[in-house]
GROMACS .gro file of C-alpha atoms in nm:
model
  392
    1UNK     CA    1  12.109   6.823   9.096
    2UNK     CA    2  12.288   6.536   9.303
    3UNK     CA    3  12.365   6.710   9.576
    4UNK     CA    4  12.568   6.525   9.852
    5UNK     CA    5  12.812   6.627  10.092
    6UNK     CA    6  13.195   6.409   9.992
    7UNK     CA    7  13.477   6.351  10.172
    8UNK     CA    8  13.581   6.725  10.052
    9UNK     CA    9  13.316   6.867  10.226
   10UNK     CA   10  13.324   6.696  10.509
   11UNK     CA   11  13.647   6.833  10.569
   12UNK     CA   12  13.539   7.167  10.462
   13UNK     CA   13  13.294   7.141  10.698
   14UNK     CA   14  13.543   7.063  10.974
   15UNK     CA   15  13.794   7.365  10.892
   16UNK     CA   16  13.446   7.569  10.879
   17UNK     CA   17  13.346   7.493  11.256
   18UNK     CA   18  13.713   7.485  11.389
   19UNK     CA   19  13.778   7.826  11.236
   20UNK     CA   20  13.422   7.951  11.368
   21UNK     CA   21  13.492   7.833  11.756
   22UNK     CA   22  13.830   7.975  11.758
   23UNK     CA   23  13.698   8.334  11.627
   24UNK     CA   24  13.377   8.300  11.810
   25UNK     CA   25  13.543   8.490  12.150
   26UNK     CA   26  13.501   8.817  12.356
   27UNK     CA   27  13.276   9.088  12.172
   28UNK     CA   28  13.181   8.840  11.868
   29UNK     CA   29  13.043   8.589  12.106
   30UNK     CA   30  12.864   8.872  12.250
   31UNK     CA   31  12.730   9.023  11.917
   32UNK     CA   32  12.661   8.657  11.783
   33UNK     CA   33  12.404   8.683  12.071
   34UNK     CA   34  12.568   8.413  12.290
   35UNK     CA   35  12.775   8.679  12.600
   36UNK     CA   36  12.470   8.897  12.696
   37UNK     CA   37  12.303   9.217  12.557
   38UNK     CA   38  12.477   9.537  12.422
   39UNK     CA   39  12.366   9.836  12.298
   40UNK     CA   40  12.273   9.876  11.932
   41UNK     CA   41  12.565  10.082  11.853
   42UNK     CA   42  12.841   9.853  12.039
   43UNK     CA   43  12.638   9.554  11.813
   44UNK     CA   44  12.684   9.748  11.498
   45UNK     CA   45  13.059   9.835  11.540
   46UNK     CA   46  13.122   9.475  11.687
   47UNK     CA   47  12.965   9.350  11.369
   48UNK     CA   48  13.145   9.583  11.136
   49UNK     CA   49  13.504   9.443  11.294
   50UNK     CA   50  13.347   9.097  11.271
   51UNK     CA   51  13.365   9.129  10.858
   52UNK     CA   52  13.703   9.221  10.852
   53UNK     CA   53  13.794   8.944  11.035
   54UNK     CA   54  13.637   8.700  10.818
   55UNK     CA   55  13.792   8.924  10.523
   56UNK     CA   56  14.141   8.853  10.676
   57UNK     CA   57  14.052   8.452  10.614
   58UNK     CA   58  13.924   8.495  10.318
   59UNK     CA   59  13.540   8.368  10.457
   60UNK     CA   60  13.394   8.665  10.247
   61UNK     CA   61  13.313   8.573   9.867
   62UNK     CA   62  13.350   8.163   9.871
   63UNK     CA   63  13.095   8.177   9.564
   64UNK     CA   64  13.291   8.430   9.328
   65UNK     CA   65  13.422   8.317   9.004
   66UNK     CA   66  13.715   8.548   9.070
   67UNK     CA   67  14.002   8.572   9.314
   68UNK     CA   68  14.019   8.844   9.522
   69UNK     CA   69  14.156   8.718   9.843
   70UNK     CA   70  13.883   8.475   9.850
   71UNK     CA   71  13.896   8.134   9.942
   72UNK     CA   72  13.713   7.889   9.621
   73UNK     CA   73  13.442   7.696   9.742
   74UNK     CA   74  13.212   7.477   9.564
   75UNK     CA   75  12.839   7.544   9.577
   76UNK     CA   76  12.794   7.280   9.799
   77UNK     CA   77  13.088   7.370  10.039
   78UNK     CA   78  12.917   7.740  10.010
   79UNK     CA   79  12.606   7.559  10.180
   80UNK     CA   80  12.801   7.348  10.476
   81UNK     CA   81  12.967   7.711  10.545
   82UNK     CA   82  12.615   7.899  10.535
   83UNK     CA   83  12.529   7.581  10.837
   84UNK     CA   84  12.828   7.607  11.036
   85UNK     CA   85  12.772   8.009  11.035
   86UNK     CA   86  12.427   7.988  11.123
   87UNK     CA   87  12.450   7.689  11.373
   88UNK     CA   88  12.744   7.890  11.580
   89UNK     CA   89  12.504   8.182  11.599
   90UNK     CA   90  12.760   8.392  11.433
   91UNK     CA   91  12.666   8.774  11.397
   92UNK     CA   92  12.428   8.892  11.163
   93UNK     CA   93  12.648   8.974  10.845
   94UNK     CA   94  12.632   9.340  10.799
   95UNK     CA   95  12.824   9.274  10.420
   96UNK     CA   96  12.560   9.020  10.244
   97UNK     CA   97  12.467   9.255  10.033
   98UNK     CA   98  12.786   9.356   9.912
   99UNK     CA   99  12.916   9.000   9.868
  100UNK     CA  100  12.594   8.799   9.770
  101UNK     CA  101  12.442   9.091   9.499
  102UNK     CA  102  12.648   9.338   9.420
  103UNK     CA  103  13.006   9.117   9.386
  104UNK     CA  104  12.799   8.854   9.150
  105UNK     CA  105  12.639   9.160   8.973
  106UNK     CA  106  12.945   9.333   8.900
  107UNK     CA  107  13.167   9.024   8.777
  108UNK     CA  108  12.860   8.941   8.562
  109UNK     CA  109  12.811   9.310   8.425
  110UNK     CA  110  13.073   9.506   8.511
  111UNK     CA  111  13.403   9.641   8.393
  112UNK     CA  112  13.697   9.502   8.471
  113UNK     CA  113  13.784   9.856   8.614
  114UNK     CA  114  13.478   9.814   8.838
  115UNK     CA  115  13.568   9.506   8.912
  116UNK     CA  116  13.917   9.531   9.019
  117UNK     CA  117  13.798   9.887   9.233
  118UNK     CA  118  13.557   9.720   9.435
  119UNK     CA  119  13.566   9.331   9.491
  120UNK     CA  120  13.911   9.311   9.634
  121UNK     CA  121  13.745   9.585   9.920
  122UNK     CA  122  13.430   9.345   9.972
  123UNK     CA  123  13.614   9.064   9.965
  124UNK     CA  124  13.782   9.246  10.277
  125UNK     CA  125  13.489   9.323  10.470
  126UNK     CA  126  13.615   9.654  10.402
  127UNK     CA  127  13.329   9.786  10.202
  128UNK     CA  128  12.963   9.729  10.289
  129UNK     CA  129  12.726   9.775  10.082
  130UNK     CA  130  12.350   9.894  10.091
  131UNK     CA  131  12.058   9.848   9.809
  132UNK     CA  132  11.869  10.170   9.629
  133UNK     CA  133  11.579  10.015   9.458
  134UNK     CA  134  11.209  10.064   9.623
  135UNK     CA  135  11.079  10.424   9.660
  136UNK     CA  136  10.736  10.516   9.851
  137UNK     CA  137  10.576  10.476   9.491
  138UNK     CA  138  10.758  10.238   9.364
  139UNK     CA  139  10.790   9.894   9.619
  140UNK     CA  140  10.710   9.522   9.428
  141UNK     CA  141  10.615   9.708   9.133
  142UNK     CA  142  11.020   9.847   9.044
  143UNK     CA  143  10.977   9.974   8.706
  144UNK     CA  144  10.758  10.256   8.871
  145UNK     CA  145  11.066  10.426   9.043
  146UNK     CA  146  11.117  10.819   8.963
  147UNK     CA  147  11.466  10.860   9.115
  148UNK     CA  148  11.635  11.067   8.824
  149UNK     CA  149  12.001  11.066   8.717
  150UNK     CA  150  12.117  11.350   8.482
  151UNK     CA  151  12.479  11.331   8.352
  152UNK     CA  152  12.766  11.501   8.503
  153UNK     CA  153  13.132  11.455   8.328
  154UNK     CA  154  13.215  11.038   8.345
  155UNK     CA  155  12.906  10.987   8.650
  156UNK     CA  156  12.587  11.116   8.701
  157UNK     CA  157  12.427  11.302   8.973
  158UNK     CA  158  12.161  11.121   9.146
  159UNK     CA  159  11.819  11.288   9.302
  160UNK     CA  160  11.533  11.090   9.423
  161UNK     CA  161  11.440  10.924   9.755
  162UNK     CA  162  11.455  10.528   9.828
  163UNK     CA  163  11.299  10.331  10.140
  164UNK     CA  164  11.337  10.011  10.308
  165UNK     CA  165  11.700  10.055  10.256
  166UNK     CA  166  11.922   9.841  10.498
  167UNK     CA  167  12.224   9.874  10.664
  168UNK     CA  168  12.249  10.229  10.498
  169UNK     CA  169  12.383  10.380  10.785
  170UNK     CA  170  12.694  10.114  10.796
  171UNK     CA  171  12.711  10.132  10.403
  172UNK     CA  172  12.991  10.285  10.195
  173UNK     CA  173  12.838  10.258   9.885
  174UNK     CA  174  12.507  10.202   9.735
  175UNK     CA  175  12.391  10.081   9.389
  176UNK     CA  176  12.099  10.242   9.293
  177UNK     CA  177  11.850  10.218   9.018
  178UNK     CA  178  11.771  10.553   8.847
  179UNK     CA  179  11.597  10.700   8.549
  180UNK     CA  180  11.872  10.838   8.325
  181UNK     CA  181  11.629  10.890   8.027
  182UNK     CA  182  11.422  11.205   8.058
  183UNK     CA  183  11.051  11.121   7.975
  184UNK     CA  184  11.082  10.720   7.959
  185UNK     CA  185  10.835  10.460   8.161
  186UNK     CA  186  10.797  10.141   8.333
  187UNK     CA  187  11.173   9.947   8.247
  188UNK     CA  188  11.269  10.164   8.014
  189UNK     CA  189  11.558  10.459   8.002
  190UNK     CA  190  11.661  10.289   8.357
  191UNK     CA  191  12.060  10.283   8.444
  192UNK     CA  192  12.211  10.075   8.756
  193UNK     CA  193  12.458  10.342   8.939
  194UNK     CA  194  12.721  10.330   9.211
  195UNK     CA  195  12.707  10.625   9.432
  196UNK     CA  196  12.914  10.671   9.759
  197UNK     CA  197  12.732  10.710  10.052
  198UNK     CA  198  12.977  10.970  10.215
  199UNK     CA  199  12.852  11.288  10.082
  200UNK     CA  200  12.725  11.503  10.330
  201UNK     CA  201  12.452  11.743  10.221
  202UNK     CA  202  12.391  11.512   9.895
  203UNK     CA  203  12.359  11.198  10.085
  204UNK     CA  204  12.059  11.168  10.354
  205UNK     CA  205  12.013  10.849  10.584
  206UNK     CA  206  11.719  10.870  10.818
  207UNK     CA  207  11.645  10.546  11.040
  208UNK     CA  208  11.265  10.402  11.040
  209UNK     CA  209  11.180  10.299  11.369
  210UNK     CA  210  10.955  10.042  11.344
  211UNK     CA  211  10.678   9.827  11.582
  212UNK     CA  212  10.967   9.598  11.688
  213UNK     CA  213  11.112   9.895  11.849
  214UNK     CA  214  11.471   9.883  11.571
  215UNK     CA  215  11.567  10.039  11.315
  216UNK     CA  216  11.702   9.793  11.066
  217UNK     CA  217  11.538   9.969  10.738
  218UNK     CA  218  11.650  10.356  10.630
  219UNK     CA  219  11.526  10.650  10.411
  220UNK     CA  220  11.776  10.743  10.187
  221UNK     CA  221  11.767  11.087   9.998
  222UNK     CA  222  11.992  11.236   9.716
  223UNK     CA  223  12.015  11.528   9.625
  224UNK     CA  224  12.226  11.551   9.327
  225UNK     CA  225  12.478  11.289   9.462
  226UNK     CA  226  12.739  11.183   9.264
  227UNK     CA  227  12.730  10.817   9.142
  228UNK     CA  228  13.094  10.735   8.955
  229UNK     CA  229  12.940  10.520   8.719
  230UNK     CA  230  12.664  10.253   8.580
  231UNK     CA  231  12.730   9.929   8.556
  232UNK     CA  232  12.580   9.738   8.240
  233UNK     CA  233  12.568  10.072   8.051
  234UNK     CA  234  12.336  10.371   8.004
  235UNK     CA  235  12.008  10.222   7.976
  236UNK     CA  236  12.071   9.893   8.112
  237UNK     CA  237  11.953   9.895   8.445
  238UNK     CA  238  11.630   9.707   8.449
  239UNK     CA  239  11.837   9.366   8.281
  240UNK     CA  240  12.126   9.443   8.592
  241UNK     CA  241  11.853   9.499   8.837
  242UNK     CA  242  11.635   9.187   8.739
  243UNK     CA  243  11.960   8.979   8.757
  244UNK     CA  244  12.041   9.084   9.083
  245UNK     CA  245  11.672   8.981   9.181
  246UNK     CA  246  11.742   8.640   9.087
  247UNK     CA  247  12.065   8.630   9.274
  248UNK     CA  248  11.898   8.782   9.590
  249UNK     CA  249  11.603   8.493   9.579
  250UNK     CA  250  11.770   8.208   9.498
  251UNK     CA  251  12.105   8.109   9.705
  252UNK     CA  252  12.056   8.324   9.976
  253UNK     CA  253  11.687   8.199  10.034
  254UNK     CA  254  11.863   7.880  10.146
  255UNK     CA  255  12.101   8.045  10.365
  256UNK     CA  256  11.774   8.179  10.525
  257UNK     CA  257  11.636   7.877  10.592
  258UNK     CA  258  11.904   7.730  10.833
  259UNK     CA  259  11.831   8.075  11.059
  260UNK     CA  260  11.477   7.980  11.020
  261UNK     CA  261  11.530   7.603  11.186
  262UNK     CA  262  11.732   7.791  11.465
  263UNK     CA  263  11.388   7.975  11.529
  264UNK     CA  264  11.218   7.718  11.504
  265UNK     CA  265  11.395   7.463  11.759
  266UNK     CA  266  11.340   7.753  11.994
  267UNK     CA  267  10.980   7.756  11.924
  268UNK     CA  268  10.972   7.404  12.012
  269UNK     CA  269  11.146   7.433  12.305
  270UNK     CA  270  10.955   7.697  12.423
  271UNK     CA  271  10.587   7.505  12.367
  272UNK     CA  272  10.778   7.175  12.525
  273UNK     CA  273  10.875   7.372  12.826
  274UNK     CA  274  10.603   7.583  12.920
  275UNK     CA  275  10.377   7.251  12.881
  276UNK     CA  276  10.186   7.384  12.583
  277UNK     CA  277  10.191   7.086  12.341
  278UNK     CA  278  10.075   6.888  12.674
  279UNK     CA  279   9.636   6.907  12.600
  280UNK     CA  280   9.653   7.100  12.239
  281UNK     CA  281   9.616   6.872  11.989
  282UNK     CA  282   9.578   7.138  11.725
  283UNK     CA  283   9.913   7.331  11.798
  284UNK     CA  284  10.047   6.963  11.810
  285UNK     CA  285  10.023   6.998  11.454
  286UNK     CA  286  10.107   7.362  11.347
  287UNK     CA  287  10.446   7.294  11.518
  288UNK     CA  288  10.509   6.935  11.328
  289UNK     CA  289  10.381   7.093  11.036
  290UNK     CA  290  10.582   7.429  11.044
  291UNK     CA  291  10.845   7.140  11.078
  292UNK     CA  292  10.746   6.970  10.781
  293UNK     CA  293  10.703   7.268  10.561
  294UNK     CA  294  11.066   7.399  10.643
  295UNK     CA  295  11.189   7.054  10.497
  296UNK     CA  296  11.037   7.094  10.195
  297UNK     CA  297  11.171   7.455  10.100
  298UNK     CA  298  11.510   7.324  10.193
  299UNK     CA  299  11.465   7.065   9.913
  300UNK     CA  300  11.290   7.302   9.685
  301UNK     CA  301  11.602   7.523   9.722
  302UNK     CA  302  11.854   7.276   9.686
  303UNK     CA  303  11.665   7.137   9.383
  304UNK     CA  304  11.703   7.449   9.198
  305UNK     CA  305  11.998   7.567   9.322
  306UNK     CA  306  12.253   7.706   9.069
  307UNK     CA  307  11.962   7.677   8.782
  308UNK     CA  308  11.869   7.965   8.614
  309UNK     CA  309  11.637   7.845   8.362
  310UNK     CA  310  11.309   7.875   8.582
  311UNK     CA  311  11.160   8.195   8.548
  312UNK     CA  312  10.937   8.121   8.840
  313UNK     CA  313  11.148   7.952   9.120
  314UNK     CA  314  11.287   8.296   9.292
  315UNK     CA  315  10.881   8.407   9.302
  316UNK     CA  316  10.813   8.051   9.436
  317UNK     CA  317  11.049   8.059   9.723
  318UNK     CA  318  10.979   8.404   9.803
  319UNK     CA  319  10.602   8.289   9.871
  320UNK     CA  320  10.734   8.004  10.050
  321UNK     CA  321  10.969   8.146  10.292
  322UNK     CA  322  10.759   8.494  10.358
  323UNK     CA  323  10.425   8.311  10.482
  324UNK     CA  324  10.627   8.021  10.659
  325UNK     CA  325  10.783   8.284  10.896
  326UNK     CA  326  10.470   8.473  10.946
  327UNK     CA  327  10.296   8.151  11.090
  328UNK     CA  328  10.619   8.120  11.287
  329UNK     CA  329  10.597   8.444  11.453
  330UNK     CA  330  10.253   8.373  11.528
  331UNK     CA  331  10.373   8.012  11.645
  332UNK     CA  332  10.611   8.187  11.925
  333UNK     CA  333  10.382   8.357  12.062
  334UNK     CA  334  10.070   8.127  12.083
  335UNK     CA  335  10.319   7.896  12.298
  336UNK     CA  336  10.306   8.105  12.555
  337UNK     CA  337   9.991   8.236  12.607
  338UNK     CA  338   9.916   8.508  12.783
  339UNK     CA  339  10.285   8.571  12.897
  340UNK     CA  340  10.372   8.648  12.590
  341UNK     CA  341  10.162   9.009  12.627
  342UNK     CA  342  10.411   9.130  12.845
  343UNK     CA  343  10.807   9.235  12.878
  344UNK     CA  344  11.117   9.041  12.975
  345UNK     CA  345  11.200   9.309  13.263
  346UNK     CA  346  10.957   9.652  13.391
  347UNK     CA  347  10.799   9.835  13.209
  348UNK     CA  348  11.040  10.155  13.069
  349UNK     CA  349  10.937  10.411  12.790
  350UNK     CA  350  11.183  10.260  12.553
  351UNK     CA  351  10.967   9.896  12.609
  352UNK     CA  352  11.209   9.668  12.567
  353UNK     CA  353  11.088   9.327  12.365
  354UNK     CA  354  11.236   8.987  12.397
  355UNK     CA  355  11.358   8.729  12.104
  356UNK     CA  356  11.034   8.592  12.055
  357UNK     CA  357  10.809   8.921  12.015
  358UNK     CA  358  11.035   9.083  11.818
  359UNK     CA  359  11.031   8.772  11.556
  360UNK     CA  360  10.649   8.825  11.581
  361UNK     CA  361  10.642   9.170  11.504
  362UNK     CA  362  10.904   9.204  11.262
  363UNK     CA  363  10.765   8.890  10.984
  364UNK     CA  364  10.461   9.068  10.979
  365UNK     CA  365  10.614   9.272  10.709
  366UNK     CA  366  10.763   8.897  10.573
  367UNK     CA  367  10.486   8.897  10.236
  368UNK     CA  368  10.514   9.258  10.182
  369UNK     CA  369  10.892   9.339  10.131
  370UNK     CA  370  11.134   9.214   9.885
  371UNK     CA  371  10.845   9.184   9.616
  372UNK     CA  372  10.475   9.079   9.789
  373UNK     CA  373  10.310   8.818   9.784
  374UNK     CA  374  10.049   8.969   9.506
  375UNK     CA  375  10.371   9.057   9.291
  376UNK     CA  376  10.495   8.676   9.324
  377UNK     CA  377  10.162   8.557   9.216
  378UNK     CA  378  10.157   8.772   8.945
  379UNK     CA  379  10.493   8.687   8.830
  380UNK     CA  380  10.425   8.305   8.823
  381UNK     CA  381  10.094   8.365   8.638
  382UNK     CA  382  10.251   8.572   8.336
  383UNK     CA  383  10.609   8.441   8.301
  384UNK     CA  384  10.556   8.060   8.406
  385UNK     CA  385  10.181   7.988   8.331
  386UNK     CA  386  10.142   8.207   8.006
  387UNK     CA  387   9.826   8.403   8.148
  388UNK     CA  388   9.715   8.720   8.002
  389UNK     CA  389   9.924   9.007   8.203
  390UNK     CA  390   9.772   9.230   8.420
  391UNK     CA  391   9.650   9.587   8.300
  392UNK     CA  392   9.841   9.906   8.439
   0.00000   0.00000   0.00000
């Protein structure tokens, strides 16, 4: 596509930064990472109050093809807002998923009554969203999940366990993929349901601690929860899912990949600093290539972005982006040696990490979530190359 930032967008781009330096103040500042540390629960409630203030705006939902309260941005304005956000070190968004899957989901598949019950709320920051698709037996390979919905009236009731969930404990709601057809396999007898997240004793979130010492993924188990409906009909869940797939690979991998320069310049700074670059030739070029590599995903994205007739490009990117930010990780640490082995402060039994080691220890996990890398591969080989598929 010819993709070149106008007059338009410059001034887009203006409004964007103004709007972002003016809000950017007091707590936010503090939660975008830019006042000093907080606890993680003052971080989370910061954050949740930090949607509804770009919900009062209308920042939330500049991609819909719907009004809601929404400002209407083109795709390319939707990019110079992504930079602005993640050049001001704004805080994390703790309402992606609600805005960049489920809102596109639902105004591709959904009712109009679904529709007109939930985007107005996203568009908000009013109702956060979490995502109910991998299980402990059923991760890259999806069609493998045994969560079980059996119907109940107009909704279902929903009983299964799902993993790697995030934000469920800030969630509302949750869309989950479930097996509404007794006895069917693989992609089959699947629906795509909306269950509320506020039902105690149906409804179980348990935080995963994990070697970076947070807790950003969840366990999430129902026990005959009530979901109030499917979206895409009885049945139709593996078509919603795989949509939603597309959507959560494609645009938002380039959102991703202004955060990832941000890391980067620090990684720089950090080898340029601490002299590291000064008599090692060979991280010379892991750092210029990182560099290089990060350009070329940011053209790859922008050269399919808003196609949707390459089956392969969301597997592509994913193997892009997930073994670049490994090799980063590893980057921030090698540039400091052995200082990087120990803490920012003493030692304490809740061993506190800095920025750098917990970017280390949490892409380790970059190739294996959200589809591995084997998946990806296998994707490519079947759907875009035409190989024989693989026996299950």
């Amino acid at each position: 596509m010819d993709f070149e930032f106008g007059p338009e967008d410059q001034a887009f781009r203006r409004e964007a930064r103004a709007w972002l330096e003016d809000h950017l103040t007091g707590g936010f500042a503090a939660a975008a990472g830019r006042g000093g540390p907080g606890s993680e629960h003052e971080r989370a409630g910061t954050r949740l109050a930090w949607e509804r203030e770009l919900g009062r705006d209308g920042w939330i939902g500049l991609g819909w093809d719907a009004d809601h309260g929404n400002r209407r941005a083109t795709l390319i304005q939707q990019v110079v807002w992504a930079e602005e956000y993640a050049r001001a070190r704004a805080p994390g968004r703790v309402g992606h998923i609600g805005e960049n899957l489920l809102a596109p989901t639902l105004v591709a598949y959904g009712s109009k009554e679904q529709q007109t019950r939930h985007l107005p709320a996203i568009a908000r920051g009013e109702e956060l969203w979490c995502q109910g698709y991998s299980e402990p037996g059923a991760g890259s390979d999806l069609a493998s999940v045994r969560t079980t919905a059996v119907k109940d009236g107009a909704g279902y009731r929903v009983t299964g366990q799902k993993i790697w969930t995030s934000l469920a404990r800030e969630a509302n709601w949750c869309f989950v993929l479930a097996r509404t057809e007794p006895g069917s396999r693989r992609h089959h007898g699947l629906s795509f349901l909306l269950v509320p997240m506020d039902q105690p004793g149906r409804v179980d979130v348990r935080p995963i601690r994990q070697m970076s010492g947070t807790s950003e993924f969840n366990e999430v188990f129902f026990d005959g929860a009530e979901a109030v409906g499917s979206v895409g009909g009885e049945g139709g869940g593996w078509h919603v899912a795989m949509g939603l797939l597309a959507l959560e690979r494609g645009v938002s991998t380039l959102v991703q990949q202004i955060g990832f320069e941000e890391e980067l310049r620090r990684v720089v700074r950090t080898a340029v600093d601490s002299g590291a670059v000064d008599d090692d030739p060979v991280l010379r070029d892991r750092l210029v290539r990182q560099w290089a590599e990060l350009r070329t995903m940011r053209w790859n994205a922008l050269r399919t972005l808003g196609g949707s007739d390459d089956p392969g490009a969301p597997s592509v990117a994913k193997l892009l982006w997930g073994g670049w930010h490994q090799r980063l990780g590893e980057l921030a640490i090698q540039v400091r040696g052995a200082a990087a082995a120990s803490g920012p402060g003493a030692w304490s039994p809740s061993y506190e990490l800095d920025e750098q080691q917990r970017l280390f220890l949490f892409t380790r996990a970059d190739t294996i979530y959200g589809g591995s890398d084997e998946i990806q591969r296998n994707i490519i080989a079947e759907r875009v190359l035409g190989l024989p598929k693989e026996l299950r």
